[in-house]
Short mmCIF file of C-alpha atoms in Angstrom, two decimals:
data_model
loop_
_atom_site.label_atom_id
_atom_site.label_comp_id
_atom_site.label_asym_id
_atom_site.label_seq_id
_atom_site.Cartn_x
_atom_site.Cartn_y
_atom_site.Cartn_z
CA MET A 1 0.69 -9.57 -10.34
CA LYS A 2 -0.11 -7.24 -13.23
CA ASN A 3 -0.10 -3.68 -11.99
CA GLY A 4 1.65 -1.66 -14.68
CA LEU A 5 4.79 -1.14 -12.60
CA THR A 6 8.16 -2.12 -13.99
CA PRO A 7 10.48 -4.23 -11.83
CA LYS A 8 12.65 -1.14 -11.30
CA GLU A 9 9.66 0.96 -10.17
CA THR A 10 8.54 -1.81 -7.84
CA GLU A 11 12.05 -2.02 -6.41
CA THR A 12 12.12 1.75 -5.85
CA ILE A 13 8.85 1.62 -3.92
CA ILE A 14 10.01 -1.33 -1.83
CA ARG A 15 13.36 0.31 -1.04
CA ILE A 16 11.52 3.36 0.27
CA LEU A 17 9.17 1.24 2.39
CA GLU A 18 12.12 -0.76 3.78
CA LYS A 19 13.58 2.41 5.29
CA TYR A 20 10.76 2.47 7.84
CA PRO A 21 10.90 -0.35 10.40
CA ASP A 22 7.40 0.49 11.67
CA ILE A 23 5.92 -0.49 8.30
CA HIS A 24 5.31 -4.23 8.29
CA GLU A 25 2.74 -4.79 5.56
CA VAL A 26 1.51 -2.73 2.62
CA TRP A 27 -1.28 -3.57 0.20
CA LEU A 28 -1.75 -2.23 -3.31
CA PHE A 29 -5.32 -1.23 -4.19
CA GLY A 30 -7.26 0.87 -6.67
CA SER A 31 -6.89 0.94 -10.44
CA ARG A 32 -3.52 -0.81 -10.36
CA ILE A 33 -5.25 -3.90 -8.98
CA THR A 34 -8.31 -3.84 -11.19
CA GLU A 35 -6.04 -3.46 -14.24
CA ASN A 36 -8.09 -0.38 -15.08
CA TYR A 37 -4.97 1.80 -14.93
CA HIS A 38 -3.40 3.92 -17.63
CA SER A 39 0.15 5.19 -18.06
CA GLY A 40 -0.32 8.07 -15.62
CA SER A 41 -2.40 6.30 -12.97
CA ASP A 42 -1.32 6.86 -9.40
CA VAL A 43 -0.19 4.04 -7.14
CA ASP A 44 -2.49 3.51 -4.14
CA LEU A 45 -0.88 1.86 -1.10
CA ALA A 46 -2.36 1.04 2.30
CA VAL A 47 -0.21 0.37 5.36
CA MET A 48 -2.05 -2.45 7.08
CA ASN A 49 -0.41 -2.47 10.52
CA SER A 50 -1.86 0.02 12.98
CA ASN A 51 1.28 1.16 14.81
CA VAL A 52 2.46 3.55 12.08
CA SER A 53 2.33 7.22 13.02
CA GLY A 54 1.11 10.03 10.82
CA LYS A 55 4.64 11.41 10.90
CA VAL A 56 6.01 8.22 9.32
CA ILE A 57 3.30 8.29 6.64
CA ARG A 58 4.21 11.91 5.82
CA GLN A 59 7.91 11.00 5.61
CA VAL A 60 7.16 8.11 3.26
CA ARG A 61 5.02 10.40 1.08
CA SER A 62 7.90 12.87 0.94
CA ASP A 63 10.31 10.11 -0.07
CA PHE A 64 7.97 9.07 -2.88
CA GLU A 65 7.70 12.68 -4.06
CA ASP A 66 11.51 12.98 -4.07
CA SER A 67 11.96 9.70 -5.95
CA ASN A 68 12.31 9.26 -9.68
CA LEU A 69 8.98 7.42 -9.94
CA PRO A 70 6.86 8.72 -12.82
CA TYR A 71 3.66 8.26 -10.78
CA PHE A 72 2.09 9.88 -7.77
CA VAL A 73 2.18 7.37 -4.91
CA ASP A 74 -0.65 7.77 -2.41
CA ILE A 75 0.02 5.95 0.85
CA ILE A 76 -2.53 5.74 3.65
CA ASN A 77 -2.79 4.10 7.05
CA PHE A 78 -5.61 1.55 6.80
CA SER A 79 -6.39 1.72 10.53
CA GLU A 80 -6.99 5.48 10.36
CA LEU A 81 -9.44 5.37 7.44
CA LYS A 82 -12.85 6.79 8.35
CA HIS A 83 -14.66 5.51 5.23
CA PRO A 84 -15.99 1.96 5.71
CA GLU A 85 -16.61 1.60 1.97
CA LEU A 86 -12.96 2.27 1.16
CA LYS A 87 -11.81 -0.09 3.90
CA GLU A 88 -14.06 -2.79 2.48
CA GLN A 89 -12.76 -2.17 -1.05
CA ILE A 90 -9.14 -2.42 0.10
CA PHE A 91 -9.85 -5.54 2.10
CA ARG A 92 -11.85 -7.18 -0.70
CA THR A 93 -9.70 -6.29 -3.73
CA GLY A 94 -6.31 -5.20 -2.38
CA GLN A 95 -3.21 -7.33 -2.78
CA LEU A 96 -0.18 -7.70 -0.61
CA PHE A 97 2.54 -5.55 -2.16
CA TYR A 98 5.19 -5.44 0.57
CA SER A 99 5.85 -7.43 3.70
CA GLU A 100 8.79 -6.94 6.00
CA ALA A 101 9.21 -10.71 5.78
CA HIS A 102 9.66 -10.25 1.99
CA LEU A 103 7.36 -13.15 1.24
CA PRO A 104 6.13 -13.31 -2.35
CA VAL A 105 2.47 -13.63 -1.35
CA VAL A 106 -0.25 -12.18 -3.56
CA ASN A 107 -3.74 -11.41 -2.30
CA GLU A 108 -3.34 -13.13 1.06
CA ARG A 109 -5.94 -12.10 3.59
CA LYS A 110 -5.18 -11.89 7.26
CA PRO A 111 -8.16 -12.53 9.51
CA GLY A 112 -9.31 -9.77 11.79
CA TYR A 113 -8.90 -6.55 9.80
CA LEU A 114 -12.58 -5.85 9.42
CA GLU A 115 -13.62 -7.72 12.54
CA ASP A 116 -11.45 -5.44 14.67
CA ASP A 117 -13.13 -2.39 13.15
CA ALA A 118 -16.59 -3.66 14.07
CA LYS A 119 -15.78 -3.66 17.80
#
């Protein structure tokens, strides 16, 4: 997947995510997916499993800020998003970036994300 991240930067992000056993699946979205990024573009990540607390998200953000990554990494909990348009964009264009199973899957969709929100 072309996203402007070097293998070392990708590894740094994954190592941070691996520290948190509650995080099972993370999707990359935004300009890094549309290939509309530039050298200073941030990295937009969405945690797709709903059992991740706000405290964990804040800790992950802090770890990214303390890392040597040259980009701002914005990580959000998909299930807590209040904007249906953003949820739809992530679901439609986002790509699997990290899975606790470490499967090299790109752009796999799991049924039920949007259906669960409609209930």
